[in-house]
Amino acid sequence: MAAIKECDGNKAPGPDGFNLICIQKGWRIMKADIIKFMADFHENGRLVKGLNCSFVTLIPKKENPTIIQDFRPTSLINSACKILSKVLACRLKMVLLSTISPTQSAFLSGRNILGGLLVANEVVDWWKRSKRSGLIIKLDFEKAYDIVNWSFLFDMLEKFGFGKKWVEWMRTCLVSARVSILVNGSSSEEVSSKRIEAKGSNLTILVQYCS
């Protein structure tokens, strides 16, 4: 229940037609079914067909958009998967500080991405005061979630000491995902996502029709 309360209930609903405020307000009625769903996933590490489905739609970034870059894609997920993701994220949060380097300055509670910039400024200032020379390399990192190889992800989870059950949970959440594209409010045929390497492009996720 704590994970459900922490979620923003006023988000757009997914294919199931429910947003989380419905579950928050109707918790007494839905509690048994949700707990049964979570217990089944915990024990068997599986999601029934249709549960890990979502709608993908385009949100305009500005008025009168004219090109595809003027839109931001967003995914509308089923409420059950939102709850599951929140619970898994809360459990993962408990061990992040022990698995991520202390020099990682972003995406962790209590750390700020500007910390790296401040350190760089201090180093350059120290060079100037001490009349020393140095070399600065600026690297642009792509979004890891968009480009990471799934097999690499599962291997790294094992290397960091995550148990087999946790790795299988992550595998299920990724490989069972299916999406429908919303076009003028109507959904397309469901497709599944598959991680591939796309040379010469930042696009590394290929959407293929499922058999």
Short mmCIF file of N, CA and C in Angstrom, two decimals, residues 14 34-35 41 48 56 65 84-85 104 114 118 151 162 175 183 199:
data_model
loop_
_atom_site.label_atom_id
_atom_site.label_comp_id
_atom_site.label_asym_id
_atom_site.label_seq_id
_atom_site.Cartn_x
_atom_site.Cartn_y
_atom_site.Cartn_z
N GLY A 14 -3.67 3.53 -18.77
CA GLY A 14 -3.14 2.71 -19.83
C GLY A 14 -4.25 1.91 -20.50
N ILE A 34 -4.82 -7.34 -5.91
CA ILE A 34 -3.48 -6.79 -6.14
C ILE A 34 -2.43 -7.59 -5.36
N ILE A 35 -2.75 -7.93 -4.12
CA ILE A 35 -1.82 -8.73 -3.32
C ILE A 35 -1.63 -10.11 -3.95
N PHE A 41 3.60 -13.03 -8.90
CA PHE A 41 4.82 -12.58 -9.57
C PHE A 41 6.04 -12.92 -8.74
N VAL A 48 0.99 -12.38 -16.87
CA VAL A 48 0.06 -12.97 -17.82
C VAL A 48 -0.03 -12.09 -19.06
N VAL A 56 1.60 3.82 -26.64
CA VAL A 56 2.61 4.86 -26.90
C VAL A 56 1.95 5.97 -27.71
N PRO A 65 3.04 21.89 -33.80
CA PRO A 65 4.21 21.08 -34.19
C PRO A 65 4.13 20.71 -35.66
N LEU A 84 3.77 -2.75 -9.73
CA LEU A 84 4.89 -3.68 -9.69
C LEU A 84 6.22 -2.95 -9.85
N SER A 85 6.30 -2.03 -10.81
CA SER A 85 7.52 -1.27 -11.04
C SER A 85 7.90 -0.44 -9.82
N GLN A 104 29.50 8.65 -8.67
CA GLN A 104 28.31 8.83 -9.52
C GLN A 104 27.47 9.96 -8.92
N LEU A 114 24.97 18.50 -10.82
CA LEU A 114 25.81 19.70 -10.84
C LEU A 114 27.06 19.53 -9.99
N LEU A 118 30.78 21.35 -10.46
CA LEU A 118 31.46 22.13 -9.42
C LEU A 118 32.87 21.61 -9.16
N SER A 151 21.35 -8.47 -22.49
CA SER A 151 22.17 -9.56 -21.96
C SER A 151 23.25 -9.02 -21.03
N PHE A 162 23.10 -9.76 -7.35
CA PHE A 162 21.65 -9.92 -7.31
C PHE A 162 21.31 -11.39 -7.58
N VAL A 175 11.32 -8.32 -21.39
CA VAL A 175 11.04 -9.08 -22.62
C VAL A 175 9.55 -9.31 -22.86
N VAL A 183 -2.83 6.35 -32.66
CA VAL A 183 -2.89 7.26 -33.81
C VAL A 183 -4.30 7.85 -33.85
N LYS A 199 23.70 0.53 -36.15
CA LYS A 199 24.89 1.29 -36.49
C LYS A 199 24.53 2.61 -37.15
#
